[in-house]
Each structure stands twice: as C-alpha cells, then as structure tokens.
Amino acid sequence: MAFSEGKFQDVLSEFAATTDFIKEVATNFQKDLQIGLRDPKSSSMRMLKSYVGLPTGKETGEFLALDFGGTNVRVLRIKLEGEGRYEVIKKVGEPLIIPGKYDYIGKNSTADEMFGFLARLIDEAIDGDHSTKFYLGHTFSFPSTQDDLNNAKLIIWTKEFATPGVEGKVVNDLLLDALKKRGIENVVPVAVINDTVAVLLSAAYQQSEVYTGSIYATGHNTCYLESSIKDPKGFGQGGMILNLECGNFMKLTPNRFDVALDRNSEKPGEQRFEKMVSGRYMGELFSMAVAELLDSDKKFDFTSIDMSEIVSDDSENLERAAAIIEEKTGAKLELADLKKIKELDEAIIVRSARLVTSSYVGIVWQRANGGEIETQHVAVDGSVYEKMPLVQENINKAFTELLGKDAAKVDTILDNGGSGLGAAIAAAMAVS
Ligand code: GLC
C-alpha cells in the first residue's frame, strides 16, 4: 500500500517551519523576555534568577560536582586549575532508572529513595572518606526558585519525572538529610544551579564572548547573562544569569500532533516548546505522525535515536530505515513510502533546530537591546545538538535567515560535559 500523496503532504506540512514563522517566533521570544524582565509572572517563561554571574576563569581548587537532571546521575571530583583548565579526578555515574530493576523517577518512587541514591553515589565519589571537607556544587536541572546561590526549591518536575514528595521542597534539605543518613557530614553543598547555567559557566570559564548557555537534549532550556540585574552577593561578573525555563515558552502555534502529545503527557499545558523540540518528545511526535500515515491506532515508540538512524540511512534501498520501521510498526513498506517517512523524520528534526535557533536569536536581540549585535558564541550541550543529524547545519542556516549579515557574529559551540564542570565552578565562586 502506498500512502496517498495528499495525506502525506498534509502531515508533512504540519511540521513546516518557514522563514516567516521562525522570524515570528524569534520576535515573540524576545517580547516574552522583555515582559518577563518587567514581571516574570506575565511571561510564559519562568526567567529564574540564578544568583550568579560569569566566572573569571581564574577559579581554582578541588570540588565535588553532582549532576542531576537527565536519565543519568553523575558525581565528579574536579580540580580547577585556573586559566580555563581543569582535571576530572574521579567520576561515578548511574542511571536513575533501569526498567525492570529499579526506578527512582516514576510515580511509585519516593523522595527518600531518590536522594538516598544520590547520597550513595556521592559516597562512592569520595571513596567513603567521611572526614575530609568537600564543597559540593549541584547541577539540578528542573525549574526551581532561588533566593540565593545555595538553595533551590523545585517548582514542578519536567521531562516526565514524577517522584512524589520533591515538588515544593528545597532540594538542598533533601540532599543534606540523605547525606546525614549515610553518616556523611563532611560534604558541604554550597551552590545549586540549573544545567543551562552550568553550561554557560563552563564555557565562559574556558573562553570569552559567551553569554548564553543551552541544553538541547532530553529536555531543552536556555539561560543568558542579563546585564541589568546585579547579584547582591556579587558572585561572578557581568550581571546575573537568568535561567529562562524556555521549555515552557508558549507564544507559538503548536500543530495538531503537538496538541495531542501535550494532552497525553505527564503535565498537560506545561513545557509546550520543549515538547516541540527536545529529544524526549521528538520520537513521540514522529510515532504519532507515522501512525496517521499508516492508518494505525497503535502507539508506536520511535525514539530520537531511531529517528537519527533513519535519517542517516543514505543507502539506495533504505534497508536500515526499513528494518527500524518494520521493527517498530510491523509494516513492510515500499521504497516510495520509506522515502516519505524519512522526509517526515527530517522535517521534524529541521523544525526543532529552526525553532531552537529562533529562541537563541530572541536572546541575541535582547542582549543587543536595539544596538549592534556583539560577536558571541552560544554554548550548547546535549545529545540532540551533538549527535542528531541535520541539527547543527539547520541551526546555522536559520541564523543566516534570521540575522542576515550579523549571522557571521553568532555561532553555537559544543560544551561537552559542562553540567559537571559548571557545578564545580559555581562551588568555587561560592566559597571564594
Ligand atoms: C527541562 C527543565 C530545565 C532543564 C532542561 C534541560 O526543561 O525544566 O530546568 O534545564 O530540561 O535539562
């Protein structure tokens, strides 16, 4: 059976992101930033203060870094050597969920179990040493309110995390409690930051002209240095980093697949932008669109990794793509249909990259404040940015469409592993 061309074009057109559309998104993003700077409650983004500015690059010393926010938890011992240099002395890590074995992020888990698991990893990273003092920087990658650099209260879980008993709590209290239960009193948490802030700190530690940090992975979010806000305690320079929580940006029209995905998600109405662009959700959008093309009521479970493999299949007969599609849907498709599914896959990835770029441009415009755009690098970490085919080239293309000749001044750079390093830098800034 071949899909009807009309139906295919209809589904495909849902994922179109024309130049006009992304211009509108960039403009609305900047407007929402401006609204949020006046009154964060009126913006669709939370625009959370981080109570830290940029590092000098001269921070030194040994710190513990706890990186919590994706599927894996990592604890690192990092020695900052100044001049942008550092050494990872020890690194331990484990997933928060192994299906069939344990699950610390589902509805049936508890805060005690989750933080007990973190304390165990910390214990491992310090080799059971319960006497040497360790300052800990904590990357906690969920929307949290802060009144200072050292405490963060979780507003709401995102990325389909559902552990009861953490929302509304100060995560430091939960962590300290869990450490105490293991007899660890020598680990002193001194800074909690979002992973986007960690990426920005890490990139700015190592090079100049970086004011924006972003995660483009399971989830999506960005922070930037807002020069007009000063940190009263004076941690860092250049103003204060704002964690936008732009995964919650809502001033753009979703398509019908976005609407259906949101409706069936853990938190309907929340994180609409993230649900259109991030790795956690792209596979689901693709699954729904493929189901429609195949006239199937089944819920397929393509992941963004499957999507990457399908678009990377450049063989004449698309054998690899065919195998993945057959495995996931049970359907053996003709080559013409396989090509269409590959085209749909590309369209979803390209839309994601173009929308994310619009948000970066909204920030670039905002920092320029009507004046000249400065030369700058947007630091990005995350598997989608790093590994998904088509993403980086489409970011560059969209920069050119949105910024014209100023596109030469702006690029993205990979800040691999910034989540851990940034936590260590934040800790160093806090105790300096
Ligand atoms: C989600 C979280 C946000 C985090 C992002 C990337 O959007 O709400 O805090 O930065 O995922 O991990």
Tab-separated table of C-alpha atoms and ligand atoms in Angstrom:
chain	number	residue	atom	x	y	z
A	1	MET	CA	0.000	0.000	0.000
A	2	ALA	CA	1.407	3.387	-0.862
A	3	PHE	CA	0.345	6.394	1.193
A	4	SER	CA	-1.779	8.886	-0.606
A	5	GLU	CA	0.259	11.894	-1.656
A	6	GLY	CA	-2.428	14.223	-0.300
A	7	LYS	CA	-2.358	12.703	3.142
A	8	PHE	CA	1.423	12.688	3.236
A	9	GLN	CA	1.631	16.360	2.242
A	10	ASP	CA	-0.959	17.194	4.867
A	11	VAL	CA	1.032	15.519	7.659
A	12	LEU	CA	4.343	16.904	6.399
A	13	SER	CA	3.046	20.457	6.176
A	14	GLU	CA	2.197	20.357	9.894
A	15	PHE	CA	5.925	20.363	10.618
A	16	ALA	CA	6.894	23.167	8.219
A	17	ALA	CA	8.848	25.992	9.848
A	18	THR	CA	9.082	28.701	7.200
A	19	THR	CA	11.356	31.727	7.466
A	20	ASP	CA	8.343	33.906	8.315
A	21	PHE	CA	7.280	31.518	11.054
A	22	ILE	CA	10.696	31.363	12.737
A	23	LYS	CA	11.022	35.172	12.473
A	24	GLU	CA	7.732	35.489	14.271
A	25	VAL	CA	8.876	33.007	16.925
A	26	ALA	CA	12.152	34.907	17.472
A	27	THR	CA	10.268	38.197	17.770
A	28	ASN	CA	7.731	36.743	20.195
A	29	PHE	CA	10.504	35.138	22.195
A	30	GLN	CA	12.260	38.474	22.631
A	31	LYS	CA	8.945	40.134	23.552
A	32	ASP	CA	8.287	37.459	26.145
A	33	LEU	CA	11.779	38.034	27.568
A	34	GLN	CA	11.055	41.731	27.884
A	35	ILE	CA	7.706	41.051	29.535
A	36	GLY	CA	9.414	38.648	31.933
A	37	LEU	CA	12.128	41.132	32.860
A	38	ARG	CA	9.400	43.541	33.944
A	39	ASP	CA	7.275	40.866	35.625
A	40	PRO	CA	8.250	37.179	35.416
A	41	LYS	CA	4.663	36.097	36.171
A	42	SER	CA	3.413	37.639	32.928
A	43	SER	CA	5.854	35.777	30.687
A	44	SER	CA	5.301	32.201	29.560
A	45	MET	CA	8.910	31.628	30.657
A	46	ARG	CA	9.816	31.468	34.334
A	47	MET	CA	13.008	33.560	33.973
A	48	LEU	CA	14.526	32.332	37.214
A	49	LYS	CA	17.346	34.163	38.928
A	50	SER	CA	20.453	32.054	39.465
A	51	TYR	CA	22.285	34.432	41.823
A	52	VAL	CA	25.491	34.038	39.872
A	53	GLY	CA	27.222	35.916	37.051
A	54	LEU	CA	30.139	34.822	34.873
A	55	PRO	CA	33.353	33.325	36.277
A	56	THR	CA	36.729	34.998	35.754
A	57	GLY	CA	38.406	31.786	34.576
A	58	LYS	CA	40.807	32.067	37.494
A	59	GLU	CA	38.794	29.902	39.898
A	60	THR	CA	40.893	27.147	41.459
A	61	GLY	CA	40.603	24.272	43.956
A	62	GLU	CA	39.092	20.808	44.200
A	63	PHE	CA	35.313	20.468	44.285
A	64	LEU	CA	32.604	17.866	44.142
A	65	ALA	CA	30.027	18.202	41.390
A	66	LEU	CA	26.657	16.468	41.440
A	67	ASP	CA	24.979	16.487	38.052
A	68	PHE	CA	21.315	15.552	38.344
A	69	GLY	CA	18.699	16.177	35.708
A	70	GLY	CA	18.713	13.663	32.888
A	71	THR	CA	18.488	9.907	32.802
A	72	ASN	CA	21.938	9.564	34.352
A	73	VAL	CA	23.244	10.967	37.608
A	74	ARG	CA	26.930	11.779	37.724
A	75	VAL	CA	29.154	12.767	40.602
A	76	LEU	CA	32.585	14.130	39.802
A	77	ARG	CA	35.606	15.309	41.709
A	78	ILE	CA	37.054	18.150	39.712
A	79	LYS	CA	40.234	20.090	40.222
A	80	LEU	CA	40.000	23.598	38.815
A	81	GLU	CA	43.426	24.814	37.816
A	82	GLY	CA	42.539	28.343	36.665
A	83	GLU	CA	43.195	29.763	33.166
A	84	GLY	CA	40.230	27.743	31.975
A	85	ARG	CA	41.975	24.463	32.818
A	86	TYR	CA	40.633	21.626	34.951
A	87	GLU	CA	41.105	17.964	35.673
A	88	VAL	CA	38.453	15.367	36.415
A	89	ILE	CA	39.899	13.337	39.289
A	90	LYS	CA	37.051	10.902	39.695
A	91	LYS	CA	33.740	10.288	38.020
A	92	VAL	CA	30.939	7.958	39.005
A	93	GLY	CA	27.526	7.704	37.429
A	94	GLU	CA	24.445	5.560	37.249
A	95	PRO	CA	21.050	5.778	35.560
A	96	LEU	CA	18.030	6.798	37.607
A	97	ILE	CA	16.009	4.071	36.018
A	98	ILE	CA	16.790	0.582	34.774
A	99	PRO	CA	13.478	-0.825	33.521
A	100	GLY	CA	12.555	-3.993	35.342
A	101	LYS	CA	15.209	-3.384	38.023
A	102	TYR	CA	14.607	-0.047	39.693
A	103	ASP	CA	13.047	3.336	39.004
A	104	TYR	CA	13.721	6.487	41.011
A	105	ILE	CA	11.750	8.832	38.766
A	106	GLY	CA	8.366	7.161	38.414
A	107	LYS	CA	5.163	7.797	40.351
A	108	ASN	CA	5.868	4.860	42.667
A	109	SER	CA	9.302	6.021	43.765
A	110	THR	CA	9.882	8.232	46.814
A	111	ALA	CA	11.968	11.325	47.535
A	112	ASP	CA	13.877	9.349	50.180
A	113	GLU	CA	14.853	6.661	47.701
A	114	MET	CA	15.829	9.208	45.079
A	115	PHE	CA	18.035	11.294	47.386
A	116	GLY	CA	19.377	8.176	49.096
A	117	PHE	CA	20.561	7.056	45.669
A	118	LEU	CA	22.295	10.435	45.147
A	119	ALA	CA	23.959	10.199	48.563
A	120	ARG	CA	25.233	6.721	47.724
A	121	LEU	CA	26.840	7.997	44.520
A	122	ILE	CA	28.407	10.906	46.408
A	123	ASP	CA	29.798	8.417	48.940
A	124	GLU	CA	31.317	6.453	46.084
A	125	ALA	CA	32.866	9.585	44.566
A	126	ILE	CA	34.563	10.489	47.847
A	127	ASP	CA	35.713	6.869	48.322
A	128	GLY	CA	33.847	6.620	51.610
A	129	ASP	CA	36.005	9.375	53.140
A	130	HIS	CA	33.794	10.861	55.862
A	131	SER	CA	36.294	13.301	57.289
A	132	THR	CA	37.921	15.482	54.573
A	133	LYS	CA	35.786	18.543	53.828
A	134	PHE	CA	34.356	18.665	50.301
A	135	TYR	CA	32.474	21.640	48.881
A	136	LEU	CA	29.735	20.489	46.534
A	137	GLY	CA	28.219	22.219	43.527
A	138	HIS	CA	24.897	20.747	42.484
A	139	THR	CA	23.501	20.951	38.994
A	140	PHE	CA	19.765	20.450	39.414
A	141	SER	CA	18.097	20.650	36.026
A	142	PHE	CA	14.497	21.462	36.807
A	143	PRO	CA	12.613	24.737	37.305
A	144	SER	CA	13.455	25.912	40.803
A	145	THR	CA	13.118	29.179	42.670
A	146	GLN	CA	16.156	30.544	44.413
A	147	ASP	CA	16.796	33.394	46.837
A	148	ASP	CA	20.494	32.721	46.877
A	149	LEU	CA	23.046	30.559	45.125
A	150	ASN	CA	22.846	27.759	47.657
A	151	ASN	CA	19.177	26.837	47.861
A	152	ALA	CA	16.684	25.847	45.229
A	153	LYS	CA	13.061	24.898	45.664
A	154	LEU	CA	11.642	22.647	42.940
A	155	ILE	CA	8.604	24.333	41.370
A	156	ILE	CA	7.488	21.455	39.185
A	157	TRP	CA	9.016	18.329	37.694
A	158	THR	CA	9.583	18.391	33.940
A	159	LYS	CA	10.812	15.798	31.411
A	160	GLU	CA	8.202	13.308	32.696
A	161	PHE	CA	9.864	12.924	36.124
A	162	ALA	CA	7.143	12.081	38.647
A	163	THR	CA	8.748	11.211	42.014
A	164	PRO	CA	6.323	12.337	44.736
A	165	GLY	CA	7.496	14.473	47.646
A	166	VAL	CA	10.028	16.668	45.862
A	167	GLU	CA	7.922	19.393	44.222
A	168	GLY	CA	7.738	22.399	46.549
A	169	LYS	CA	10.755	21.207	48.572
A	170	VAL	CA	14.196	22.745	48.944
A	171	VAL	CA	16.391	20.158	47.263
A	172	ASN	CA	19.360	21.006	49.466
A	173	ASP	CA	17.366	19.954	52.550
A	174	LEU	CA	16.516	16.620	50.946
A	175	LEU	CA	20.127	16.095	49.953
A	176	LEU	CA	21.544	17.068	53.346
A	177	ASP	CA	19.084	14.730	55.003
A	178	ALA	CA	20.113	11.846	52.784
A	179	LEU	CA	23.821	12.576	53.329
A	180	LYS	CA	23.281	12.620	57.060
A	181	LYS	CA	21.509	9.267	56.948
A	182	ARG	CA	24.663	7.804	55.376
A	183	GLY	CA	26.865	9.445	58.000
A	184	ILE	CA	28.300	11.973	55.541
A	185	GLU	CA	28.683	15.323	57.287
A	186	ASN	CA	31.857	16.480	55.551
A	187	VAL	CA	30.197	17.204	52.183
A	188	VAL	CA	29.012	20.804	52.196
A	189	PRO	CA	26.647	21.862	49.396
A	190	VAL	CA	27.423	25.496	48.519
A	191	ALA	CA	25.780	26.105	45.139
A	192	VAL	CA	22.786	24.827	43.178
A	193	ILE	CA	22.486	25.728	39.522
A	194	ASN	CA	20.442	24.738	36.515
A	195	ASP	CA	22.246	22.690	33.835
A	196	THR	CA	21.990	25.573	31.344
A	197	VAL	CA	23.738	27.809	33.885
A	198	ALA	CA	26.363	25.096	34.327
A	199	VAL	CA	26.981	25.032	30.586
A	200	LEU	CA	27.356	28.802	30.479
A	201	LEU	CA	29.739	28.844	33.462
A	202	SER	CA	31.776	26.024	31.995
A	203	ALA	CA	32.068	27.637	28.551
A	204	ALA	CA	32.768	31.107	29.958
A	205	TYR	CA	35.452	29.623	32.236
A	206	GLN	CA	37.258	28.385	29.154
A	207	GLN	CA	36.741	31.160	26.625
A	208	SER	CA	35.496	34.698	26.182
A	209	GLU	CA	32.427	36.034	24.333
A	210	VAL	CA	29.964	33.501	25.742
A	211	TYR	CA	26.796	34.883	27.352
A	212	THR	CA	24.259	32.165	26.616
A	213	GLY	CA	24.153	28.527	27.729
A	214	SER	CA	21.726	25.951	26.461
A	215	ILE	CA	20.787	22.317	26.762
A	216	TYR	CA	19.452	20.615	23.666
A	217	ALA	CA	18.926	17.011	24.751
A	218	THR	CA	16.191	15.012	26.508
A	219	GLY	CA	14.931	18.425	27.588
A	220	HIS	CA	15.530	21.879	26.205
A	221	ASN	CA	16.244	25.108	28.008
A	222	THR	CA	18.485	28.160	27.806
A	223	CYS	CA	19.947	30.753	30.150
A	224	TYR	CA	21.705	34.031	29.421
A	225	LEU	CA	23.615	36.744	31.207
A	226	GLU	CA	21.284	39.666	31.919
A	227	SER	CA	23.482	42.715	32.430
A	228	SER	CA	20.768	44.827	34.044
A	229	ILE	CA	20.382	42.565	37.110
A	230	LYS	CA	23.104	42.521	39.715
A	231	ASP	CA	23.743	39.767	42.243
A	232	PRO	CA	23.664	41.409	45.672
A	233	LYS	CA	26.247	38.932	46.966
A	234	GLY	CA	28.422	39.633	43.946
A	235	PHE	CA	29.148	36.060	42.864
A	236	GLY	CA	30.575	36.426	39.388
A	237	GLN	CA	30.672	39.253	36.938
A	238	GLY	CA	28.682	40.966	34.207
A	239	GLY	CA	25.228	40.838	35.782
A	240	MET	CA	23.114	37.830	36.682
A	241	ILE	CA	22.438	34.665	34.740
A	242	LEU	CA	18.746	34.055	34.203
A	243	ASN	CA	17.522	30.505	33.745
A	244	LEU	CA	14.719	31.145	31.290
A	245	GLU	CA	12.985	27.760	31.551
A	246	CYS	CA	12.120	28.446	27.941
A	247	GLY	CA	10.935	24.872	27.523
A	248	ASN	CA	7.758	26.450	28.825
A	249	PHE	CA	7.683	29.165	26.123
A	250	MET	CA	4.166	29.132	24.703
A	251	LYS	CA	3.858	32.030	22.310
A	252	LEU	CA	3.865	29.992	19.142
A	253	THR	CA	1.198	27.931	17.434
A	254	PRO	CA	1.520	24.189	18.003
A	255	ASN	CA	0.395	21.750	15.303
A	256	ARG	CA	-2.191	19.058	15.931
A	257	PHE	CA	0.452	16.461	16.806
A	258	ASP	CA	1.953	18.829	19.381
A	259	VAL	CA	-1.507	19.308	20.846
A	260	ALA	CA	-2.172	15.566	21.061
A	261	LEU	CA	1.242	14.855	22.570
A	262	ASP	CA	0.748	17.506	25.215
A	263	ARG	CA	-2.689	16.180	26.079
A	264	ASN	CA	-1.295	12.693	26.765
A	265	SER	CA	1.786	13.843	28.651
A	266	GLU	CA	2.528	13.735	32.379
A	267	LYS	CA	1.923	17.517	32.681
A	268	PRO	CA	-0.545	18.792	30.046
A	269	GLY	CA	-0.227	22.516	29.319
A	270	GLU	CA	3.363	22.680	30.586
A	271	GLN	CA	6.608	22.816	28.605
A	272	ARG	CA	4.932	23.301	25.229
A	273	PHE	CA	8.104	24.484	23.483
A	274	GLU	CA	10.175	21.646	24.934
A	275	LYS	CA	7.557	19.169	23.732
A	276	MET	CA	8.014	20.502	20.172
A	277	VAL	CA	11.797	20.405	20.064
A	278	SER	CA	13.545	18.154	22.571
A	279	GLY	CA	14.841	14.613	22.312
A	280	ARG	CA	12.424	13.244	24.887
A	281	TYR	CA	9.484	14.157	22.647
A	282	MET	CA	10.594	14.173	19.007
A	283	GLY	CA	10.274	10.394	18.761
A	284	GLU	CA	6.736	10.617	20.077
A	285	LEU	CA	5.746	13.242	17.512
A	286	PHE	CA	7.257	11.100	14.790
A	287	SER	CA	5.439	7.994	16.120
A	288	MET	CA	2.085	9.758	16.017
A	289	ALA	CA	2.637	11.110	12.522
A	290	VAL	CA	3.759	7.698	11.208
A	291	ALA	CA	0.710	6.063	12.826
A	292	GLU	CA	-1.505	8.502	10.961
A	293	LEU	CA	0.213	7.750	7.651
A	294	LEU	CA	-0.197	4.025	8.259
A	295	ASP	CA	-3.809	4.425	9.378
A	296	SER	CA	-2.890	2.634	12.570
A	297	ASP	CA	-4.424	3.003	16.038
A	298	LYS	CA	-1.306	1.562	17.634
A	299	LYS	CA	1.007	3.659	19.748
A	300	PHE	CA	4.459	3.312	18.201
A	301	ASP	CA	7.556	4.034	20.237
A	302	PHE	CA	10.169	5.503	17.929
A	303	THR	CA	12.883	7.330	19.852
A	304	SER	CA	15.023	10.226	18.698
A	305	ILE	CA	17.826	7.690	18.286
A	306	ASP	CA	15.684	5.731	15.822
A	307	MET	CA	14.964	8.997	14.048
A	308	SER	CA	18.694	9.714	13.772
A	309	GLU	CA	19.319	6.267	12.335
A	310	ILE	CA	16.542	6.579	9.783
A	311	VAL	CA	17.703	9.968	8.504
A	312	SER	CA	21.297	8.747	8.372
A	313	ASP	CA	20.383	5.890	6.042
A	314	ASP	CA	21.735	7.057	2.702
A	315	SER	CA	21.553	3.653	1.019
A	316	GLU	CA	19.630	3.349	-2.216
A	317	ASN	CA	17.000	0.990	-0.818
A	318	LEU	CA	16.891	2.415	2.698
A	319	GLU	CA	17.446	-1.047	4.206
A	320	ARG	CA	18.341	0.175	7.700
A	321	ALA	CA	15.407	2.595	7.770
A	322	ALA	CA	13.092	-0.173	6.540
A	323	ALA	CA	14.288	-2.518	9.301
A	324	ILE	CA	13.699	0.050	12.049
A	325	ILE	CA	10.281	0.993	10.707
A	326	GLU	CA	9.282	-2.667	10.385
A	327	GLU	CA	10.501	-3.414	13.907
A	328	LYS	CA	8.524	-0.519	15.364
A	329	THR	CA	5.342	-0.737	13.280
A	330	GLY	CA	5.230	-4.281	11.945
A	331	ALA	CA	4.774	-2.821	8.440
A	332	LYS	CA	6.914	-3.762	5.455
A	333	LEU	CA	6.886	-0.621	3.334
A	334	GLU	CA	7.609	0.052	-0.319
A	335	LEU	CA	10.609	2.206	-1.096
A	336	ALA	CA	8.440	5.193	-2.084
A	337	ASP	CA	6.797	5.142	1.348
A	338	LEU	CA	10.072	4.661	3.165
A	339	LYS	CA	11.356	7.788	1.434
A	340	LYS	CA	8.315	9.694	2.607
A	341	ILE	CA	8.790	8.566	6.189
A	342	LYS	CA	12.413	9.643	6.007
A	343	GLU	CA	11.273	13.032	4.694
A	344	LEU	CA	8.823	13.363	7.575
A	345	ASP	CA	11.584	12.447	10.030
A	346	GLU	CA	13.804	15.174	8.520
A	347	ALA	CA	11.027	17.722	8.746
A	348	ILE	CA	10.547	17.097	12.483
A	349	ILE	CA	14.282	17.435	13.172
A	350	VAL	CA	14.624	20.528	10.991
A	351	ARG	CA	11.636	22.185	12.656
A	352	SER	CA	13.192	21.520	16.039
A	353	ALA	CA	16.550	23.046	15.051
A	354	ARG	CA	14.889	26.089	13.488
A	355	LEU	CA	12.665	26.760	16.489
A	356	VAL	CA	15.568	26.423	18.904
A	357	THR	CA	17.574	28.868	16.775
A	358	SER	CA	14.701	31.372	16.905
A	359	SER	CA	14.920	31.319	20.683
A	360	TYR	CA	18.700	31.923	20.543
A	361	VAL	CA	18.115	34.850	18.210
A	362	GLY	CA	15.486	36.290	20.564
A	363	ILE	CA	18.209	36.354	23.240
A	364	VAL	CA	20.846	37.798	20.900
A	365	TRP	CA	18.437	40.639	20.011
A	366	GLN	CA	17.599	41.197	23.637
A	367	ARG	CA	21.246	41.467	24.685
A	368	ALA	CA	21.887	43.872	21.788
A	369	ASN	CA	18.986	45.935	23.073
A	370	GLY	CA	18.400	47.660	19.745
A	371	GLY	CA	22.137	48.349	19.314
A	372	GLU	CA	24.835	46.473	17.499
A	373	ILE	CA	24.921	42.691	17.847
A	374	GLU	CA	28.102	41.596	19.665
A	375	THR	CA	30.310	38.772	18.491
A	376	GLN	CA	29.340	35.777	20.572
A	377	HIS	CA	29.122	32.039	20.963
A	378	VAL	CA	26.033	30.291	22.247
A	379	ALA	CA	27.318	27.358	24.328
A	380	VAL	CA	25.228	24.226	23.892
A	381	ASP	CA	25.413	20.775	25.413
A	382	GLY	CA	23.227	17.783	24.779
A	383	SER	CA	22.847	14.701	22.660
A	384	VAL	CA	20.407	16.207	20.172
A	385	TYR	CA	22.768	19.087	19.429
A	386	GLU	CA	25.831	16.903	19.425
A	387	LYS	CA	24.622	13.804	17.649
A	388	MET	CA	21.400	14.248	15.748
A	389	PRO	CA	21.980	14.609	12.016
A	390	LEU	CA	20.766	17.863	10.373
A	391	VAL	CA	20.630	19.798	13.633
A	392	GLN	CA	23.808	21.877	13.537
A	393	GLU	CA	23.597	22.691	9.824
A	394	ASN	CA	19.989	23.831	10.239
A	395	ILE	CA	20.881	25.998	13.219
A	396	ASN	CA	23.466	27.756	11.037
A	397	LYS	CA	21.016	28.118	8.180
A	398	ALA	CA	18.370	29.590	10.460
A	399	PHE	CA	20.894	32.043	11.971
A	400	THR	CA	21.530	33.346	8.446
A	401	GLU	CA	17.820	33.662	7.674
A	402	LEU	CA	17.144	35.479	10.933
A	403	LEU	CA	20.237	37.613	11.360
A	404	GLY	CA	21.340	38.298	7.787
A	405	LYS	CA	24.919	39.586	7.725
A	406	ASP	CA	25.060	39.624	11.533
A	407	ALA	CA	24.912	35.826	11.412
A	408	ALA	CA	28.689	35.976	10.941
A	409	LYS	CA	28.963	37.241	14.520
A	410	VAL	CA	26.969	34.469	16.181
A	411	ASP	CA	27.587	30.760	16.335
A	412	THR	CA	26.953	27.789	18.584
A	413	ILE	CA	29.739	25.842	20.261
A	414	LEU	CA	29.575	22.429	21.883
A	415	ASP	CA	30.249	22.497	25.588
A	416	ASN	CA	30.535	18.815	26.234
A	417	GLY	CA	30.105	17.759	29.860
A	418	GLY	CA	29.556	21.314	31.017
A	419	SER	CA	26.930	20.241	33.545
A	420	GLY	CA	29.539	18.762	35.883
A	421	LEU	CA	32.289	21.304	35.338
A	422	GLY	CA	29.842	24.205	35.758
A	423	ALA	CA	28.757	22.857	39.153
A	424	ALA	CA	32.382	22.782	40.322
A	425	ILE	CA	32.916	26.335	39.061
A	426	ALA	CA	29.765	27.541	40.854
A	427	ALA	CA	31.034	25.935	44.066
A	428	ALA	CA	34.401	27.661	43.622
A	429	MET	CA	32.672	31.002	43.045
A	430	ALA	CA	30.535	30.483	46.158
A	431	VAL	CA	33.455	29.843	48.512
A	432	SER	CA	35.914	32.314	47.012
B	1	GLC	C1	13.799	20.939	31.409
B	1	GLC	C2	13.987	21.581	32.775
B	1	GLC	C3	15.101	22.599	32.741
B	1	GLC	C4	16.353	21.987	32.163
B	1	GLC	C5	16.071	21.362	30.817
B	1	GLC	C6	17.284	20.657	30.229
B	1	GLC	O1	13.369	21.900	30.529
B	1	GLC	O2	12.793	22.173	33.189
B	1	GLC	O3	15.367	23.097	34.028
B	1	GLC	O4	17.338	22.978	32.024
B	1	GLC	O5	15.032	20.405	30.949
B	1	GLC	O6	17.740	19.638	31.049
